[in-house]
Amino acid sequence: TCSLLHSPKGFPKLKNDTFLRAARGEETEHTPVWCMRQAGRYLPEFRETRATQDFFATCRSPKVCCELTLQPLRRFPLDAAIIFSDILVVPQALGMEVVMVPGKGPTFTEPLKEVEDLLKLRQKVDVTAELGYVFQAITLTRHSLEGKVPLIGFSGAPWTLMSYMIEGGGSSTMAKAKSWLYRHPEASHRLLRLLADVIIDYLVGQVAAGAQALQLFESHAGHLGPDMFQNFALPYIRDIAQAVKSKLKEEALPLVPMIIFAKDAHYALRDLAHAGYEVVGLDWTIRPQEARAQIGKDVTLQGNLDPCALYAPKEKIGELVKKMLEEFGTQRYIANLGHGLYPDMNPEHVGAFVEAVHAHSRHINKH
């Protein structure tokens, strides 16, 4: 169904809006569920589609992104789709080169080393010119979903992207990137501001293209302590929510729910609850009741089963899901994992997770 590039108008009518209702805090018959990295290497059909192509070439092909986004929905009764892309397309839009190295992951050929390197970045980014391929993928996928479920768009958050741009790839300490925060605070803010401005336009463009919700990934929040987060991450997270909403209004685009997922940022849950997002995503290291106590009743929670729980036998997955639902409550809640699926996971166990969420939440709601 991914053959035509349609326009971002006349989208099919949405048949299952459970995810959007939960995000907005409306009542739902069952708890909606989706998985981070649900379009991924754990699916044999994903590996087959991706086999011949370079990773970022895949990201730049709207047709392939559409196919990969739809694959998990053919298998599982998920309540949302998330567009197949990568957070590092934003540094690419700023002019940095990123390649996917087998066995190592994403690698920047020339990471930022000195403050002067900031001058090499594009200071003004035309997101349609640089990231139009993501918008096309969203529009195509939104049509191809035929209204089955809503489509989520996303971006990395400024600190997470900055840390990749300086480290040049993954890192267990983020020491190079953090040293910038301590040694070059002004330059760090300049870079974070530049990233935030691109992210704002990028997210607004995703909604214009057809995204029905947006998630901001602050995946490296756990490398910062409370003070550094307060200074270098939170202001930009807040600003992105505010600016995206005001631009959506200005451009008469739908005000879609926004999700903030700051991994390992327990210390910031209260702040994140007031950062302007309808949904706060949680990793698996926090107790649902504690998160609810800190975040309050006006924000929807999303999460937070340990991804490794999917290695357990299926019956055990069902028990863990039931416990999770009892702790979160079935309303103002979107079930998910506490991070993404891993490549060696059994698709049947993902199916067991999704079905357990639906079955147990329906049962709890009835009784």
PDB file of N, CA, C and O in Angstrom, residues 314-362:
ATOM      1  N   LYS A 314       6.065 -16.456  28.060  1.00  0.00           N
ATOM      2  CA  LYS A 314       4.880 -15.633  27.790  1.00  0.00           C
ATOM      3  C   LYS A 314       3.958 -15.460  28.997  1.00  0.00           C
ATOM      4  O   LYS A 314       3.434 -14.374  29.221  1.00  0.00           O
ATOM      5  N   GLU A 315       3.759 -16.540  29.782  1.00  0.00           N
ATOM      6  CA  GLU A 315       2.859 -16.432  30.955  1.00  0.00           C
ATOM      7  C   GLU A 315       3.413 -15.384  31.918  1.00  0.00           C
ATOM      8  O   GLU A 315       2.679 -14.600  32.499  1.00  0.00           O
ATOM      9  N   LYS A 316       4.732 -15.409  32.088  1.00  0.00           N
ATOM     10  CA  LYS A 316       5.389 -14.471  33.004  1.00  0.00           C
ATOM     11  C   LYS A 316       5.200 -13.029  32.504  1.00  0.00           C
ATOM     12  O   LYS A 316       4.960 -12.118  33.297  1.00  0.00           O
ATOM     13  N   ILE A 317       5.286 -12.833  31.188  1.00  0.00           N
ATOM     14  CA  ILE A 317       5.065 -11.498  30.611  1.00  0.00           C
ATOM     15  C   ILE A 317       3.664 -11.017  30.985  1.00  0.00           C
ATOM     16  O   ILE A 317       3.475  -9.874  31.408  1.00  0.00           O
ATOM     17  N   GLY A 318       2.687 -11.917  30.872  1.00  0.00           N
ATOM     18  CA  GLY A 318       1.306 -11.578  31.243  1.00  0.00           C
ATOM     19  C   GLY A 318       1.204 -11.131  32.695  1.00  0.00           C
ATOM     20  O   GLY A 318       0.545 -10.135  33.003  1.00  0.00           O
ATOM     21  N   GLU A 319       1.888 -11.837  33.592  1.00  0.00           N
ATOM     22  CA  GLU A 319       1.845 -11.477  35.025  1.00  0.00           C
ATOM     23  C   GLU A 319       2.483 -10.106  35.263  1.00  0.00           C
ATOM     24  O   GLU A 319       1.980  -9.288  36.037  1.00  0.00           O
ATOM     25  N   LEU A 320       3.611  -9.868  34.615  1.00  0.00           N
ATOM     26  CA  LEU A 320       4.305  -8.590  34.782  1.00  0.00           C
ATOM     27  C   LEU A 320       3.465  -7.428  34.265  1.00  0.00           C
ATOM     28  O   LEU A 320       3.422  -6.352  34.859  1.00  0.00           O
ATOM     29  N   VAL A 321       2.770  -7.666  33.160  1.00  0.00           N
ATOM     30  CA  VAL A 321       1.901  -6.628  32.584  1.00  0.00           C
ATOM     31  C   VAL A 321       0.740  -6.325  33.526  1.00  0.00           C
ATOM     32  O   VAL A 321       0.397  -5.162  33.765  1.00  0.00           O
ATOM     33  N   LYS A 322       0.169  -7.387  34.092  1.00  0.00           N
ATOM     34  CA  LYS A 322      -0.967  -7.206  35.009  1.00  0.00           C
ATOM     35  C   LYS A 322      -0.530  -6.358  36.214  1.00  0.00           C
ATOM     36  O   LYS A 322      -1.199  -5.395  36.604  1.00  0.00           O
ATOM     37  N   LYS A 323       0.629  -6.694  36.759  1.00  0.00           N
ATOM     38  CA  LYS A 323       1.153  -5.936  37.904  1.00  0.00           C
ATOM     39  C   LYS A 323       1.382  -4.475  37.514  1.00  0.00           C
ATOM     40  O   LYS A 323       1.021  -3.547  38.243  1.00  0.00           O
ATOM     41  N   MET A 324       1.963  -4.257  36.336  1.00  0.00           N
ATOM     42  CA  MET A 324       2.238  -2.907  35.869  1.00  0.00           C
ATOM     43  C   MET A 324       0.938  -2.105  35.736  1.00  0.00           C
ATOM     44  O   MET A 324       0.856  -0.948  36.165  1.00  0.00           O
ATOM     45  N   LEU A 325      -0.093  -2.729  35.162  1.00  0.00           N
ATOM     46  CA  LEU A 325      -1.381  -2.041  34.989  1.00  0.00           C
ATOM     47  C   LEU A 325      -2.023  -1.720  36.337  1.00  0.00           C
ATOM     48  O   LEU A 325      -2.625  -0.664  36.511  1.00  0.00           O
ATOM     49  N   GLU A 326      -1.883  -2.633  37.282  1.00  0.00           N
ATOM     50  CA  GLU A 326      -2.457  -2.378  38.609  1.00  0.00           C
ATOM     51  C   GLU A 326      -1.748  -1.209  39.275  1.00  0.00           C
ATOM     52  O   GLU A 326      -2.364  -0.408  39.969  1.00  0.00           O
ATOM     53  N   GLU A 327      -0.443  -1.096  39.053  1.00  0.00           N
ATOM     54  CA  GLU A 327       0.321  -0.023  39.695  1.00  0.00           C
ATOM     55  C   GLU A 327       0.099   1.338  39.026  1.00  0.00           C
ATOM     56  O   GLU A 327       0.020   2.354  39.697  1.00  0.00           O
ATOM     57  N   PHE A 328       0.002   1.347  37.701  1.00  0.00           N
ATOM     58  CA  PHE A 328      -0.229   2.624  37.008  1.00  0.00           C
ATOM     59  C   PHE A 328      -1.700   3.033  37.048  1.00  0.00           C
ATOM     60  O   PHE A 328      -2.023   4.212  37.019  1.00  0.00           O
ATOM     61  N   GLY A 329      -2.592   2.025  37.086  1.00  0.00           N
ATOM     62  CA  GLY A 329      -4.001   2.310  36.834  1.00  0.00           C
ATOM     63  C   GLY A 329      -4.199   2.287  35.323  1.00  0.00           C
ATOM     64  O   GLY A 329      -3.270   2.548  34.559  1.00  0.00           O
ATOM     65  N   THR A 330      -5.416   1.995  34.876  1.00  0.00           N
ATOM     66  CA  THR A 330      -5.618   1.792  33.435  1.00  0.00           C
ATOM     67  C   THR A 330      -5.937   3.090  32.693  1.00  0.00           C
ATOM     68  O   THR A 330      -5.985   3.106  31.475  1.00  0.00           O
ATOM     69  N   GLN A 331      -6.203   4.177  33.438  1.00  0.00           N
ATOM     70  CA  GLN A 331      -6.557   5.445  32.784  1.00  0.00           C
ATOM     71  C   GLN A 331      -5.406   6.436  32.874  1.00  0.00           C
ATOM     72  O   GLN A 331      -4.553   6.330  33.740  1.00  0.00           O
ATOM     73  N   ARG A 332      -5.426   7.426  31.969  1.00  0.00           N
ATOM     74  CA  ARG A 332      -4.319   8.406  31.868  1.00  0.00           C
ATOM     75  C   ARG A 332      -3.001   7.667  31.800  1.00  0.00           C
ATOM     76  O   ARG A 332      -2.008   8.036  32.420  1.00  0.00           O
ATOM     77  N   TYR A 333      -3.025   6.608  31.010  1.00  0.00           N
ATOM     78  CA  TYR A 333      -1.850   5.742  30.949  1.00  0.00           C
ATOM     79  C   TYR A 333      -1.748   5.103  29.567  1.00  0.00           C
ATOM     80  O   TYR A 333      -2.745   4.672  28.997  1.00  0.00           O
ATOM     81  N   ILE A 334      -0.529   5.077  29.043  1.00  0.00           N
ATOM     82  CA  ILE A 334      -0.211   4.412  27.781  1.00  0.00           C
ATOM     83  C   ILE A 334       0.860   3.377  28.104  1.00  0.00           C
ATOM     84  O   ILE A 334       1.925   3.723  28.631  1.00  0.00           O
ATOM     85  N   ALA A 335       0.569   2.108  27.834  1.00  0.00           N
ATOM     86  CA  ALA A 335       1.555   1.063  28.135  1.00  0.00           C
ATOM     87  C   ALA A 335       2.652   1.063  27.071  1.00  0.00           C
ATOM     88  O   ALA A 335       2.397   1.281  25.886  1.00  0.00           O
ATOM     89  N   ASN A 336       3.867   0.832  27.520  1.00  0.00           N
ATOM     90  CA  ASN A 336       5.022   0.793  26.629  1.00  0.00           C
ATOM     91  C   ASN A 336       6.131   0.083  27.390  1.00  0.00           C
ATOM     92  O   ASN A 336       5.952  -0.299  28.547  1.00  0.00           O
ATOM     93  N   LEU A 337       7.277  -0.066  26.755  1.00  0.00           N
ATOM     94  CA  LEU A 337       8.449  -0.552  27.451  1.00  0.00           C
ATOM     95  C   LEU A 337       9.171   0.655  28.035  1.00  0.00           C
ATOM     96  O   LEU A 337       8.929   1.791  27.646  1.00  0.00           O
ATOM     97  N   GLY A 338      10.121   0.382  28.951  1.00  0.00           N
ATOM     98  CA  GLY A 338      10.892   1.465  29.540  1.00  0.00           C
ATOM     99  C   GLY A 338      12.026   1.935  28.652  1.00  0.00           C
ATOM    100  O   GLY A 338      12.762   2.859  28.974  1.00  0.00           O
ATOM    101  N   HIS A 339      12.217   1.284  27.496  1.00  0.00           N
ATOM    102  CA  HIS A 339      13.128   1.730  26.450  1.00  0.00           C
ATOM    103  C   HIS A 339      12.780   0.895  25.226  1.00  0.00           C
ATOM    104  O   HIS A 339      11.743   0.237  25.213  1.00  0.00           O
ATOM    105  N   GLY A 340      13.647   0.889  24.198  1.00  0.00           N
ATOM    106  CA  GLY A 340      13.264   0.215  22.964  1.00  0.00           C
ATOM    107  C   GLY A 340      13.453  -1.293  23.001  1.00  0.00           C
ATOM    108  O   GLY A 340      14.146  -1.836  23.860  1.00  0.00           O
ATOM    109  N   LEU A 341      12.823  -1.969  22.024  1.00  0.00           N
ATOM    110  CA  LEU A 341      13.000  -3.411  21.837  1.00  0.00           C
ATOM    111  C   LEU A 341      14.428  -3.705  21.388  1.00  0.00           C
ATOM    112  O   LEU A 341      15.031  -2.919  20.665  1.00  0.00           O
ATOM    113  N   TYR A 342      14.944  -4.862  21.797  1.00  0.00           N
ATOM    114  CA  TYR A 342      16.292  -5.261  21.382  1.00  0.00           C
ATOM    115  C   TYR A 342      16.204  -6.188  20.159  1.00  0.00           C
ATOM    116  O   TYR A 342      15.215  -6.917  19.999  1.00  0.00           O
ATOM    117  N   PRO A 343      17.252  -6.187  19.328  1.00  0.00           N
ATOM    118  CA  PRO A 343      17.201  -6.944  18.070  1.00  0.00           C
ATOM    119  C   PRO A 343      16.994  -8.450  18.239  1.00  0.00           C
ATOM    120  O   PRO A 343      16.474  -9.098  17.339  1.00  0.00           O
ATOM    121  N   ASP A 344      17.397  -9.023  19.394  1.00  0.00           N
ATOM    122  CA  ASP A 344      17.296 -10.491  19.516  1.00  0.00           C
ATOM    123  C   ASP A 344      15.999 -10.933  20.197  1.00  0.00           C
ATOM    124  O   ASP A 344      15.885 -12.070  20.632  1.00  0.00           O
ATOM    125  N   MET A 345      15.018 -10.029  20.288  1.00  0.00           N
ATOM    126  CA  MET A 345      13.780 -10.405  20.965  1.00  0.00           C
ATOM    127  C   MET A 345      12.859 -11.206  20.044  1.00  0.00           C
ATOM    128  O   MET A 345      12.841 -10.998  18.838  1.00  0.00           O
ATOM    129  N   ASN A 346      12.086 -12.096  20.666  1.00  0.00           N
ATOM    130  CA  ASN A 346      11.172 -12.955  19.922  1.00  0.00           C
ATOM    131  C   ASN A 346       9.882 -12.179  19.640  1.00  0.00           C
ATOM    132  O   ASN A 346       9.198 -11.746  20.566  1.00  0.00           O
ATOM    133  N   PRO A 347       9.531 -12.018  18.348  1.00  0.00           N
ATOM    134  CA  PRO A 347       8.313 -11.277  18.017  1.00  0.00           C
ATOM    135  C   PRO A 347       7.070 -11.815  18.748  1.00  0.00           C
ATOM    136  O   PRO A 347       6.195 -11.031  19.125  1.00  0.00           O
ATOM    137  N   GLU A 348       7.026 -13.130  18.983  1.00  0.00           N
ATOM    138  CA  GLU A 348       5.853 -13.684  19.668  1.00  0.00           C
ATOM    139  C   GLU A 348       5.721 -13.135  21.090  1.00  0.00           C
ATOM    140  O   GLU A 348       4.618 -12.988  21.611  1.00  0.00           O
ATOM    141  N   HIS A 349       6.842 -12.838  21.712  1.00  0.00           N
ATOM    142  CA  HIS A 349       6.803 -12.291  23.064  1.00  0.00           C
ATOM    143  C   HIS A 349       6.334 -10.836  23.046  1.00  0.00           C
ATOM    144  O   HIS A 349       5.695 -10.376  23.983  1.00  0.00           O
ATOM    145  N   VAL A 350       6.670 -10.127  21.963  1.00  0.00           N
ATOM    146  CA  VAL A 350       6.148  -8.764  21.791  1.00  0.00           C
ATOM    147  C   VAL A 350       4.623  -8.846  21.651  1.00  0.00           C
ATOM    148  O   VAL A 350       3.882  -8.084  22.279  1.00  0.00           O
ATOM    149  N   GLY A 351       4.155  -9.796  20.869  1.00  0.00           N
ATOM    150  CA  GLY A 351       2.711 -10.013  20.714  1.00  0.00           C
ATOM    151  C   GLY A 351       2.047 -10.336  22.045  1.00  0.00           C
ATOM    152  O   GLY A 351       0.961  -9.814  22.356  1.00  0.00           O
ATOM    153  N   ALA A 352       2.713 -11.153  22.854  1.00  0.00           N
ATOM    154  CA  ALA A 352       2.157 -11.519  24.166  1.00  0.00           C
ATOM    155  C   ALA A 352       2.036 -10.280  25.056  1.00  0.00           C
ATOM    156  O   ALA A 352       1.057 -10.112  25.791  1.00  0.00           O
ATOM    157  N   PHE A 353       3.026  -9.383  24.981  1.00  0.00           N
ATOM    158  CA  PHE A 353       3.004  -8.137  25.749  1.00  0.00           C
ATOM    159  C   PHE A 353       1.798  -7.280  25.339  1.00  0.00           C
ATOM    160  O   PHE A 353       1.012  -6.840  26.181  1.00  0.00           O
ATOM    161  N   VAL A 354       1.642  -7.076  24.051  1.00  0.00           N
ATOM    162  CA  VAL A 354       0.567  -6.223  23.529  1.00  0.00           C
ATOM    163  C   VAL A 354      -0.803  -6.803  23.917  1.00  0.00           C
ATOM    164  O   VAL A 354      -1.689  -6.095  24.411  1.00  0.00           O
ATOM    165  N   GLU A 355      -0.950  -8.105  23.720  1.00  0.00           N
ATOM    166  CA  GLU A 355      -2.243  -8.722  24.019  1.00  0.00           C
ATOM    167  C   GLU A 355      -2.543  -8.713  25.516  1.00  0.00           C
ATOM    168  O   GLU A 355      -3.687  -8.516  25.922  1.00  0.00           O
ATOM    169  N   ALA A 356      -1.520  -8.900  26.332  1.00  0.00           N
ATOM    170  CA  ALA A 356      -1.721  -8.866  27.785  1.00  0.00           C
ATOM    171  C   ALA A 356      -2.196  -7.488  28.241  1.00  0.00           C
ATOM    172  O   ALA A 356      -3.078  -7.376  29.103  1.00  0.00           O
ATOM    173  N   VAL A 357      -1.629  -6.432  27.657  1.00  0.00           N
ATOM    174  CA  VAL A 357      -2.069  -5.073  28.027  1.00  0.00           C
ATOM    175  C   VAL A 357      -3.558  -4.916  27.728  1.00  0.00           C
ATOM    176  O   VAL A 357      -4.335  -4.449  28.566  1.00  0.00           O
ATOM    177  N   HIS A 358      -3.974  -5.325  26.542  1.00  0.00           N
ATOM    178  CA  HIS A 358      -5.383  -5.186  26.164  1.00  0.00           C
ATOM    179  C   HIS A 358      -6.293  -6.021  27.063  1.00  0.00           C
ATOM    180  O   HIS A 358      -7.286  -5.528  27.590  1.00  0.00           O
ATOM    181  N   ALA A 359      -5.928  -7.288  27.241  1.00  0.00           N
ATOM    182  CA  ALA A 359      -6.795  -8.198  28.000  1.00  0.00           C
ATOM    183  C   ALA A 359      -6.914  -7.768  29.463  1.00  0.00           C
ATOM    184  O   ALA A 359      -8.019  -7.643  30.000  1.00  0.00           O
ATOM    185  N   HIS A 360      -5.780  -7.520  30.117  1.00  0.00           N
ATOM    186  CA  HIS A 360      -5.815  -7.183  31.543  1.00  0.00           C
ATOM    187  C   HIS A 360      -6.458  -5.825  31.784  1.00  0.00           C
ATOM    188  O   HIS A 360      -7.196  -5.651  32.753  1.00  0.00           O
ATOM    189  N   SER A 361      -6.188  -4.849  30.899  1.00  0.00           N
ATOM    190  CA  SER A 361      -6.774  -3.517  31.136  1.00  0.00           C
ATOM    191  C   SER A 361      -8.297  -3.566  30.937  1.00  0.00           C
ATOM    192  O   SER A 361      -9.035  -2.921  31.675  1.00  0.00           O
ATOM    193  N   ARG A 362      -8.758  -4.325  29.966  1.00  0.00           N
ATOM    194  CA  ARG A 362     -10.217  -4.464  29.779  1.00  0.00           C
ATOM    195  C   ARG A 362     -10.843  -5.103  31.013  1.00  0.00           C
ATOM    196  O   ARG A 362     -11.898  -4.662  31.491  1.00  0.00           O
TER     197      ARG A 362
END
